[in-house]
Short mmCIF file of C-alpha atoms in Angstrom, two decimals:
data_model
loop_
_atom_site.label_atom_id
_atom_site.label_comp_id
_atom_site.label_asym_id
_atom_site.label_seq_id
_atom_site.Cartn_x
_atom_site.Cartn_y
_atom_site.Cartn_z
CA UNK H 1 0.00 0.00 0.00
CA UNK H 2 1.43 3.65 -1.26
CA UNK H 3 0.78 6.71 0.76
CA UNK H 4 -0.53 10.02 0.09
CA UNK H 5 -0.46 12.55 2.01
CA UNK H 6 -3.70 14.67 3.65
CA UNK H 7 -3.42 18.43 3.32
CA UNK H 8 -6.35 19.06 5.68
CA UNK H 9 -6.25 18.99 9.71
CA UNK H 10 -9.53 17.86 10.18
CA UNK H 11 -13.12 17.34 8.02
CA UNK H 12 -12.58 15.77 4.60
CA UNK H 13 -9.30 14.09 3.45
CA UNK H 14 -7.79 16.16 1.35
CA UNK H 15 -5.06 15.47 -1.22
CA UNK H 16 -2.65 17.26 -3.77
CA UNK H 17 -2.59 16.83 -7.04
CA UNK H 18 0.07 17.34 -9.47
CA UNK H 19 -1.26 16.59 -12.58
CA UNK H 20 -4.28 13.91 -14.41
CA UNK H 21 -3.67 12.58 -17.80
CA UNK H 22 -6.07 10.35 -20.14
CA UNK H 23 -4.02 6.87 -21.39
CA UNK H 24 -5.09 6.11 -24.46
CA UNK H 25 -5.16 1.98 -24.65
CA UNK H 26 -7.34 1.90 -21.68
CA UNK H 27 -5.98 -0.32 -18.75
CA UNK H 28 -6.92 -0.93 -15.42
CA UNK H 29 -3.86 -0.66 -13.79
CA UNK H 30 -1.95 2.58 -12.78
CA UNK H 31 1.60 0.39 -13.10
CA UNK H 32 3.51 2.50 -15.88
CA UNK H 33 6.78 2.46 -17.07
CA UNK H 34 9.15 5.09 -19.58
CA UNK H 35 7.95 3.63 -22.35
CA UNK H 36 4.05 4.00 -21.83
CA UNK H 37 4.75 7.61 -21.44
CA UNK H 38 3.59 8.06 -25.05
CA UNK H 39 0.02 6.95 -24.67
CA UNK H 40 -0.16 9.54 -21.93
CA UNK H 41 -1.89 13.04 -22.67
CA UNK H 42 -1.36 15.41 -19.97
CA UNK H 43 -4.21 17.93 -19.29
CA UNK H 44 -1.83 20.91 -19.13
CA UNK H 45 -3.02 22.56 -15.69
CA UNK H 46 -1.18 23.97 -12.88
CA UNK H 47 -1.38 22.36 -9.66
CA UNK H 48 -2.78 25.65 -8.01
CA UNK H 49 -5.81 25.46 -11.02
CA UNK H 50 -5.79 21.33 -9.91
CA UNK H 51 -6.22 21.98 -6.17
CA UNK H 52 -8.51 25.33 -5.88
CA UNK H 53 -11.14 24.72 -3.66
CA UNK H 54 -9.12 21.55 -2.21
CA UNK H 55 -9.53 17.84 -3.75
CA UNK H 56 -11.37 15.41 -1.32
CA UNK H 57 -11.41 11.98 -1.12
CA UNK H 58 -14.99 11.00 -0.67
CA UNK H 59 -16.30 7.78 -0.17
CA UNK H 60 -19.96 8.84 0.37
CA UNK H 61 -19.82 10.71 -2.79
CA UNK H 62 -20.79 7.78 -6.01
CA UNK H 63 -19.00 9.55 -8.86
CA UNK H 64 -15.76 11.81 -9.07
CA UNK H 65 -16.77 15.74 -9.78
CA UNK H 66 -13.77 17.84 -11.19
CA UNK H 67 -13.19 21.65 -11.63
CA UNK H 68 -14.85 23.20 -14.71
CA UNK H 69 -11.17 24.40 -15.32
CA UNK H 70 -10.52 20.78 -15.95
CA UNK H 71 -13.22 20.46 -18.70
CA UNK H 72 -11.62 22.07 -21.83
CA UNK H 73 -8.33 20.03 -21.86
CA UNK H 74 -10.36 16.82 -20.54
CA UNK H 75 -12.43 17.25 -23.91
CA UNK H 76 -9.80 18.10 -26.16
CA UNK H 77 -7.89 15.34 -25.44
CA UNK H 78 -10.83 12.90 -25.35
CA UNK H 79 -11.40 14.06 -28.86
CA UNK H 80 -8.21 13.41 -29.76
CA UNK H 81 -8.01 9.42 -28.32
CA UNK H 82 -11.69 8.20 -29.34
CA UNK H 83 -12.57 10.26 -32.11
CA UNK H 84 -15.67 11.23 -30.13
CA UNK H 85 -17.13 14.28 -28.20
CA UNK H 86 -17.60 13.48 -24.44
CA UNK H 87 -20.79 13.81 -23.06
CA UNK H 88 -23.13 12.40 -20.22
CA UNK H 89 -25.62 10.91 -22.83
CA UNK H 90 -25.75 7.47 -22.39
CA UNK H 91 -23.86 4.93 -25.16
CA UNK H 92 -24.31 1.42 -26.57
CA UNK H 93 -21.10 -0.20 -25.96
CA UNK H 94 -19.55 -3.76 -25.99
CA UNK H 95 -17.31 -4.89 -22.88
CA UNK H 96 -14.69 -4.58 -25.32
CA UNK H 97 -15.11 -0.99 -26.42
CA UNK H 98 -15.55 0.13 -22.89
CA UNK H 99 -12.15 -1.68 -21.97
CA UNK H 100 -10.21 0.45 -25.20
CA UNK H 101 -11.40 3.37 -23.94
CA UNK H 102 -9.05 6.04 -22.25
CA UNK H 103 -7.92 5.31 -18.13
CA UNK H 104 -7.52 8.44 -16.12
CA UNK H 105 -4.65 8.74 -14.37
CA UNK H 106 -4.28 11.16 -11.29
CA UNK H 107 -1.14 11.92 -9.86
CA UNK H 108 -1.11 12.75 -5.68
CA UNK H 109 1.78 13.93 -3.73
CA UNK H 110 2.89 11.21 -1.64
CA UNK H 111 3.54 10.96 2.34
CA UNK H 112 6.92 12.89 3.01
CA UNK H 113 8.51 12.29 6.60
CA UNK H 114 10.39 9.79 7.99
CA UNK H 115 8.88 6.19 7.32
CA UNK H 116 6.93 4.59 9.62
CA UNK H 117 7.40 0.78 8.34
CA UNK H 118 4.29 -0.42 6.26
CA UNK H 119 5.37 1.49 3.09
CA UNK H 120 6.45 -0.88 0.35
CA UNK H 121 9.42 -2.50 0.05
CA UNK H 122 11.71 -2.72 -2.88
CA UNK H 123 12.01 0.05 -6.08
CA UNK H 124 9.41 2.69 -6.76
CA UNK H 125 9.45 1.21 -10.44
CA UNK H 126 8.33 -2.41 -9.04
CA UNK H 127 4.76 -0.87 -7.08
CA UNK H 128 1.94 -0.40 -9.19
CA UNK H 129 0.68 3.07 -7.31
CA UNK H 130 4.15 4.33 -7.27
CA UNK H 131 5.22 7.30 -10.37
CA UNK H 132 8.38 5.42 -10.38
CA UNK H 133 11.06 6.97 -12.14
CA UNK H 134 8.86 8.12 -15.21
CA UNK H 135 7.80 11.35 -16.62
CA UNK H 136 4.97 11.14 -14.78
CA UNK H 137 6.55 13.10 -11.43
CA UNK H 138 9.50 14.08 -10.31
CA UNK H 139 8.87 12.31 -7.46
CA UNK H 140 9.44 8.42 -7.95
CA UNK H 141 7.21 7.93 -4.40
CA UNK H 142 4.05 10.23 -5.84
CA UNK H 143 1.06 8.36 -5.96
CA UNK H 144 -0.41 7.04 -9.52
CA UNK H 145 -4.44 6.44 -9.30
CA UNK H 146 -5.86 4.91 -12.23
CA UNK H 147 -9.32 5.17 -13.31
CA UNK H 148 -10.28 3.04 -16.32
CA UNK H 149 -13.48 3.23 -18.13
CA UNK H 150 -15.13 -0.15 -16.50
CA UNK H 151 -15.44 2.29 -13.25
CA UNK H 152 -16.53 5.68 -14.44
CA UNK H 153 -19.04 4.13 -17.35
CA UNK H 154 -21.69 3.00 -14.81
CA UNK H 155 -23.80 0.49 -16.85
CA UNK H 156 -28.28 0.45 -16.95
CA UNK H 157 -29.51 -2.55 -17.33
CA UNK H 158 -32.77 -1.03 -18.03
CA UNK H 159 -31.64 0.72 -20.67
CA UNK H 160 -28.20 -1.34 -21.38
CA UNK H 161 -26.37 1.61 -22.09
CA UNK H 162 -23.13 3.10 -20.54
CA UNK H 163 -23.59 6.75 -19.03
CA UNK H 164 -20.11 8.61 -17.78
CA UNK H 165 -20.18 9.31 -14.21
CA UNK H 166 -16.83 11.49 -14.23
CA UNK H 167 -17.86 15.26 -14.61
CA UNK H 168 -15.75 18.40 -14.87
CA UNK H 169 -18.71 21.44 -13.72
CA UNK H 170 -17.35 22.27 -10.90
CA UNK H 171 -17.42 25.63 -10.15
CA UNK H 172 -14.47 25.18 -7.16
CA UNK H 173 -13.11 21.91 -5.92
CA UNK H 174 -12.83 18.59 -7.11
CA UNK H 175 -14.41 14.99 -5.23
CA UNK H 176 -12.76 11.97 -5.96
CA UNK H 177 -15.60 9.83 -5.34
CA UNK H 178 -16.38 5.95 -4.60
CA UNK H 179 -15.92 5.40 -8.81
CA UNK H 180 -12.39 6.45 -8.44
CA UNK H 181 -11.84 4.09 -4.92
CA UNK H 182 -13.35 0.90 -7.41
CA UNK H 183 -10.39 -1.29 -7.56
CA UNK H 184 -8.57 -0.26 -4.49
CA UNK H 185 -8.10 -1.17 -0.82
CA UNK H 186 -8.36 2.89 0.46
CA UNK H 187 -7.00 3.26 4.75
CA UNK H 188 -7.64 6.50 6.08
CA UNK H 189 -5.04 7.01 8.39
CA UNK H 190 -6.07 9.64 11.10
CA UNK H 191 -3.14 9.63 13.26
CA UNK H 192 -0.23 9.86 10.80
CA UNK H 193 -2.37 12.13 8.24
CA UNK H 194 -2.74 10.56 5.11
CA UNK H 195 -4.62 8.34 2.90
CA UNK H 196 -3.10 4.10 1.72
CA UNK H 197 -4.43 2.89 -1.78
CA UNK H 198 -3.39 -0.72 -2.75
CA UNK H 199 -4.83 -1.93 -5.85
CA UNK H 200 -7.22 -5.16 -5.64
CA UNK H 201 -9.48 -7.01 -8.18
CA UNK H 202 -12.13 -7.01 -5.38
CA UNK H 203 -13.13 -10.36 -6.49
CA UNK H 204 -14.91 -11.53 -3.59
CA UNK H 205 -16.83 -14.33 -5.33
CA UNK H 206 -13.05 -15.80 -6.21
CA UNK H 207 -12.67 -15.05 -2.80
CA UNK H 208 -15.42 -17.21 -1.11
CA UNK H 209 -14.84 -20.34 -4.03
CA UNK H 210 -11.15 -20.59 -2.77
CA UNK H 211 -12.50 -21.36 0.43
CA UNK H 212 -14.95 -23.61 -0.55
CA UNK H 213 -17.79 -22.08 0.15
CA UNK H 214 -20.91 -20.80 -1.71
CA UNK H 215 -22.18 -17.85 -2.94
CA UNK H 216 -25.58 -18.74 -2.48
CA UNK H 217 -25.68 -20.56 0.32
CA UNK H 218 -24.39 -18.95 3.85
CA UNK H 219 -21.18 -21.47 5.23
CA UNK H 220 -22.35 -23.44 8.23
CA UNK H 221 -20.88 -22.31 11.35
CA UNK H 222 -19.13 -25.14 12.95
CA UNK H 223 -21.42 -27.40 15.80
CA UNK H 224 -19.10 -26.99 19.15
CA UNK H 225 -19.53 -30.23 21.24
CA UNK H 226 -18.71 -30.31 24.72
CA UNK H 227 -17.94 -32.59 27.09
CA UNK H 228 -19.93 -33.45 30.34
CA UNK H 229 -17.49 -36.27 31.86
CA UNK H 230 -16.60 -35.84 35.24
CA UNK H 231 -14.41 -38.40 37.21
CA UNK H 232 -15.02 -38.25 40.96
CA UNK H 233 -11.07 -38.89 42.52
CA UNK H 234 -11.12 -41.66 45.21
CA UNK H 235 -11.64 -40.99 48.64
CA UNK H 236 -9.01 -39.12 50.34
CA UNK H 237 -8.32 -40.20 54.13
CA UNK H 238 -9.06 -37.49 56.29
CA UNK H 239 -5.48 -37.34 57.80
CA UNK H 240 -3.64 -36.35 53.87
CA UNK H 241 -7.29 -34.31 53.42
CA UNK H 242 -6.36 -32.18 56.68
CA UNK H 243 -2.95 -31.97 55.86
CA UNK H 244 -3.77 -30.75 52.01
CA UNK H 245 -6.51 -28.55 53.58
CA UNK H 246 -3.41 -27.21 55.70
CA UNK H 247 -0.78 -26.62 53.64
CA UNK H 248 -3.66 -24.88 50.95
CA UNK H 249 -4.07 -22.09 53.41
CA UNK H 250 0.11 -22.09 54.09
CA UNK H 251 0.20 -21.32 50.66
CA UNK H 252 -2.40 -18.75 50.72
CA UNK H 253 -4.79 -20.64 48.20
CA UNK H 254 -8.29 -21.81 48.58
CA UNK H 255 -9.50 -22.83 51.92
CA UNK H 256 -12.37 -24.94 50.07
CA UNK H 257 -10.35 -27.65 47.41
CA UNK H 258 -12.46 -29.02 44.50
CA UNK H 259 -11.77 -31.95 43.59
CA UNK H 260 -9.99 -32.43 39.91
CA UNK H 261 -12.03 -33.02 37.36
CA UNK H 262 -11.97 -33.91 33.54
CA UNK H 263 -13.66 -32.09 30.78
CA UNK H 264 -16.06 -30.12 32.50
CA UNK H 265 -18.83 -28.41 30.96
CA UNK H 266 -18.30 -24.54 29.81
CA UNK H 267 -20.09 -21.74 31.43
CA UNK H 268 -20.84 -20.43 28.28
CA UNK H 269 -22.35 -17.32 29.88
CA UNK H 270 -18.95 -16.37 32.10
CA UNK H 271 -16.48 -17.56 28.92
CA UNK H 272 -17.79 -15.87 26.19
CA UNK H 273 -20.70 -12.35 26.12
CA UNK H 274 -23.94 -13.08 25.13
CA UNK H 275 -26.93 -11.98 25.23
CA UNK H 276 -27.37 -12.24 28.89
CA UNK H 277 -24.36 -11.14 29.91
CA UNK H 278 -24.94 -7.50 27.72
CA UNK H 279 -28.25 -7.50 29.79
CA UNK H 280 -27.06 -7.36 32.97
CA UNK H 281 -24.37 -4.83 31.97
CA UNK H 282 -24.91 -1.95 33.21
CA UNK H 283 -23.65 0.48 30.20
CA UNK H 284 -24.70 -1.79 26.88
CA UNK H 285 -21.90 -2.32 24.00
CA UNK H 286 -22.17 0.56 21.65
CA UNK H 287 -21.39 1.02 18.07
CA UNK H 288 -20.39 4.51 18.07
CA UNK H 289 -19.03 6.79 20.57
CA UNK H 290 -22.16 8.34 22.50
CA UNK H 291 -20.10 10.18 24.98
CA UNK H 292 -20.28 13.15 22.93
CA UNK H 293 -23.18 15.85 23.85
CA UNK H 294 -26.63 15.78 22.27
CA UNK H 295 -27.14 18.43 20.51
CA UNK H 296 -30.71 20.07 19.83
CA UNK H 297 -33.12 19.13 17.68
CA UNK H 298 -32.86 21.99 15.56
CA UNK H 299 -29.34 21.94 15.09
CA UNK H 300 -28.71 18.41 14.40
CA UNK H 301 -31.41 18.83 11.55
CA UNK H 302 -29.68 21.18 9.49
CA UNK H 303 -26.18 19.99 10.29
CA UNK H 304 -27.60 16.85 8.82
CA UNK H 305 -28.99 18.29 5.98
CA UNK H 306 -25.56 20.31 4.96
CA UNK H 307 -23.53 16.71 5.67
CA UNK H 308 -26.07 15.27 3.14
CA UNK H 309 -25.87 18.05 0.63
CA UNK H 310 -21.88 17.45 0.51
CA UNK H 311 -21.83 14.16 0.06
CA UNK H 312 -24.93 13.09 -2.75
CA UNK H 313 -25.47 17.10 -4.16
CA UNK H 314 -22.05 17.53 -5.36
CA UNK H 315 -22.73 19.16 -8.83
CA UNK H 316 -23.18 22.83 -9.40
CA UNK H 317 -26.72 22.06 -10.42
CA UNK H 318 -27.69 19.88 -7.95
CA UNK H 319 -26.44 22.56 -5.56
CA UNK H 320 -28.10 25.17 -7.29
CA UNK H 321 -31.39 23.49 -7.13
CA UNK H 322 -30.90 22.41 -3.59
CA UNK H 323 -30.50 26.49 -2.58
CA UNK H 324 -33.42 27.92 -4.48
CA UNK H 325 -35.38 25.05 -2.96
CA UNK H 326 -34.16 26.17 0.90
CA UNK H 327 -34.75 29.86 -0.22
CA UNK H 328 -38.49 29.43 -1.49
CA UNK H 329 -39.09 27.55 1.58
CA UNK H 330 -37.76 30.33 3.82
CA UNK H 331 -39.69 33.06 1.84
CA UNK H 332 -42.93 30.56 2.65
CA UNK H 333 -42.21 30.62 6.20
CA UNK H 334 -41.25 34.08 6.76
CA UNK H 335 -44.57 35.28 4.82
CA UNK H 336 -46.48 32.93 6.89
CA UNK H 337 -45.07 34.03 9.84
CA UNK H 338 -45.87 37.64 8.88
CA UNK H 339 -49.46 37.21 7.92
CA UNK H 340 -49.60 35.34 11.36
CA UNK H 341 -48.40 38.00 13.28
CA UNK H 342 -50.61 40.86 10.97
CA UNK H 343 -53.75 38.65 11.95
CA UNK H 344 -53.37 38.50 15.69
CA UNK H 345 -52.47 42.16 15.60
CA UNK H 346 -56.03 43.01 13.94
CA UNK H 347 -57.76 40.64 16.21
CA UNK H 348 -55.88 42.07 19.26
CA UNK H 349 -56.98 45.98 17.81
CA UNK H 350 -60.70 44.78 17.44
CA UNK H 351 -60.64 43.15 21.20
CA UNK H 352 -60.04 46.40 22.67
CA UNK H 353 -62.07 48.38 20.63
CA UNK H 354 -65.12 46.30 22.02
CA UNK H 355 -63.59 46.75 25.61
CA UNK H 356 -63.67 50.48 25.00
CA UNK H 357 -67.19 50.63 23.51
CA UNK H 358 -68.33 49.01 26.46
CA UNK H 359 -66.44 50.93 29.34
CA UNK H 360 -68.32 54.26 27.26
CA UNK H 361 -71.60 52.63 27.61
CA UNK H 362 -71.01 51.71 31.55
CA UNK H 363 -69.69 55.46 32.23
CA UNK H 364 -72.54 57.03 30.59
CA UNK H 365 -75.20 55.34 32.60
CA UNK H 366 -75.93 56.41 36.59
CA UNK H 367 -78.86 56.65 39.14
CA UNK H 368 -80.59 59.80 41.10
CA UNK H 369 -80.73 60.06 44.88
CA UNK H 370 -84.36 58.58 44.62
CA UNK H 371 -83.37 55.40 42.71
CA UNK H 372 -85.06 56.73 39.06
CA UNK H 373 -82.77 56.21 36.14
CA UNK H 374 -81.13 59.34 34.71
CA UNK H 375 -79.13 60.05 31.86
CA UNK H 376 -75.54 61.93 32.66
CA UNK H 377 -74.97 64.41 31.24
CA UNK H 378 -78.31 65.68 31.74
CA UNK H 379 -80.21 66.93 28.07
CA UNK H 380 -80.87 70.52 28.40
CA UNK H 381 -84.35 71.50 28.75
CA UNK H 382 -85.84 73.54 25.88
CA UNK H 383 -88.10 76.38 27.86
#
């Protein structure tokens, strides 16, 4: 396993890249030497035009997003190798186009510092992920990702057409996504900072055969048989049982011997945790670290709906849609809220106009000295 190294403290991995070319041939591995140099077409970009905006490694993310910096060269040179424009319309295509058509090879900056003792051994040329000492780096220990076209054509079988999942739109910042991880054993190393890719054929159905199992039929787990033989020893007389019993407690052992026995039955529940024993336990295993404070409800919903935005809405458009939908929802809300507010104010205004009408009508009304009913003020008497 080759090492690159992660340019970010903390949140996404983050890696450097010094340059992507298309290999015309196809190919699924990233193992090249001097003289496959000239199927290579380098997409002449800096490395500051490669890396604005950072380039993650993503496993959450399905397909690999580029920079639309990236998108010019990418189609000039695809022009150039297949004769073709590239597009995201899906294609008919045999196994055997797909497999001619161009790999993409990214170039990282490998893990600098002193080694730590699971990097390869041997030369740079003789490790498939290694540049080696090609034209490919300067760097014989950069890492070499390939990409061929049997992992970025993702195949319908509705429709039994190919449609490329590797898109250069990006307004800033690139994802390499799980399409570009196909065909590799990927560690994320937290502690040391950087990021192991190993290629594999991932052939887990060769895998299982080897071992003799089956596909379609789950391996039966092995039947544990235990045995329930005891031998009772012979009796002891009483004066070697005292002096046993004796020189037990000399020794500091067990003041209560049990006698030897032979193949006795497992306490299955004290030698191994099951479900009774996690029942009596008073703090029950957990998956994940819960230790961590809860946060509130409000906040844990829209942190949850930005984590899920960065990993499935990683396309300009997807974004774009994404943000008018969160704006027309806040202008719904806030006018809601508004007419709300306008509404209990009127019925709040009306309220104590009736409160006033009748504190008027109470005021206005009073009685004599001899109990008759008079109007105040008096009407003025016409003489």
């Amino acid at each position: 396993m080759v090492f690159a190294k992660n340019v970010k403290g903390s949140g996404f991995y983050a890696v450097h890249l010094k340059a992507v070319y298309l290999r015309g041939g196809g190919g699924l591995s990233a193992q090249t030497t001097q003289g496959d140099i000239g199927k290579m077409h380098k997409l002449g970009l800096s490395e500051a035009q490669l890396n604005r905006g950072n380039v993650i490694v993503d496993s959450g993310t399905t397909d690999t997003y580029f920079s639309s910096a990236l998108s010019g060269p990418f189609n000039k040179a695809w022009k150039e190798l297949t004769g073709t424009t590239y597009s995201h319309n899906p294609v008919s295509l045999t196994s055997e186009q797909i497999g001619l058509l161009p790999t993409i090879i990214l170039v990282l900056t490998g893990m600098d510092g002193d080694p730590v003792g699971d990097e390869p051994i041997g030369e740079p040329d003789d490790v498939p992920n290694y540049a080696g000492n090609t034209d490919l780096s300067d760097n014989p220990r950069d890492v070499v990702i390939a990409i061929p076209a049997a992992h970025y054509m993702e195949y319908d079988p509705d429709t039994k057409k190919y449609v490329p999942r590797f898109y250069t739109q990006e307004s800033s910042g690139s994802v390499l996504g799980a399409n570009t991880m196909m065909g590799h054993d990927v560690f994320f190393d937290v502690a040391r900072g950087r990021v192991g890719f190993a290629e594999s054929n991932c052939d887990y159905a060769s895998l299982i055969l080897s071992e003799g199992g089956s596909i379609s039929k789950p391996p039966k787990a092995p039947v544990q048989t235990v045995s329930t033989k005891i031998e009772v020893p012979e009796k002891v007389p009483e004066e070697q049982d005292e002096a046993g019993v004796t020189e037990t407690h000399e020794d500091g052992g067990d003041s209560n011997p049990t006698p030897a026995t032979e193949n006795q039955p497992i306490d299955q529940s004290s030698s191994k945790p099951g479900a009774d024993q996690s029942e009596n336990n008073a703090t029950p295993y957990e998956l994940f670290n819960n230790d961590k404070p809860k946060q509130g409800k409000s906040e844990g919903f829209w942190e949850e709906i930005l984590d899920d935005m960065k990993h499935e809405c990683s396309s300009t458009s997807c974004r774009s849609v994404a943000a008018l939908i969160i704006l027309v929802a806040m202008v719904v809300v806030i006018v809601g809220t508004r007419r709300a507010m306008a509404r209990r104010r009127v019925v709040r205004q009306y309220q104590e106009a009736e409160l006033e009408i009748s504190d008027l009508a109470l005021d206005s009304d009073s009685d004599d000295e001899e109990g008759r009913y008079v109007d105040e003020p008096p009407m003025p008497r016409i003489t």
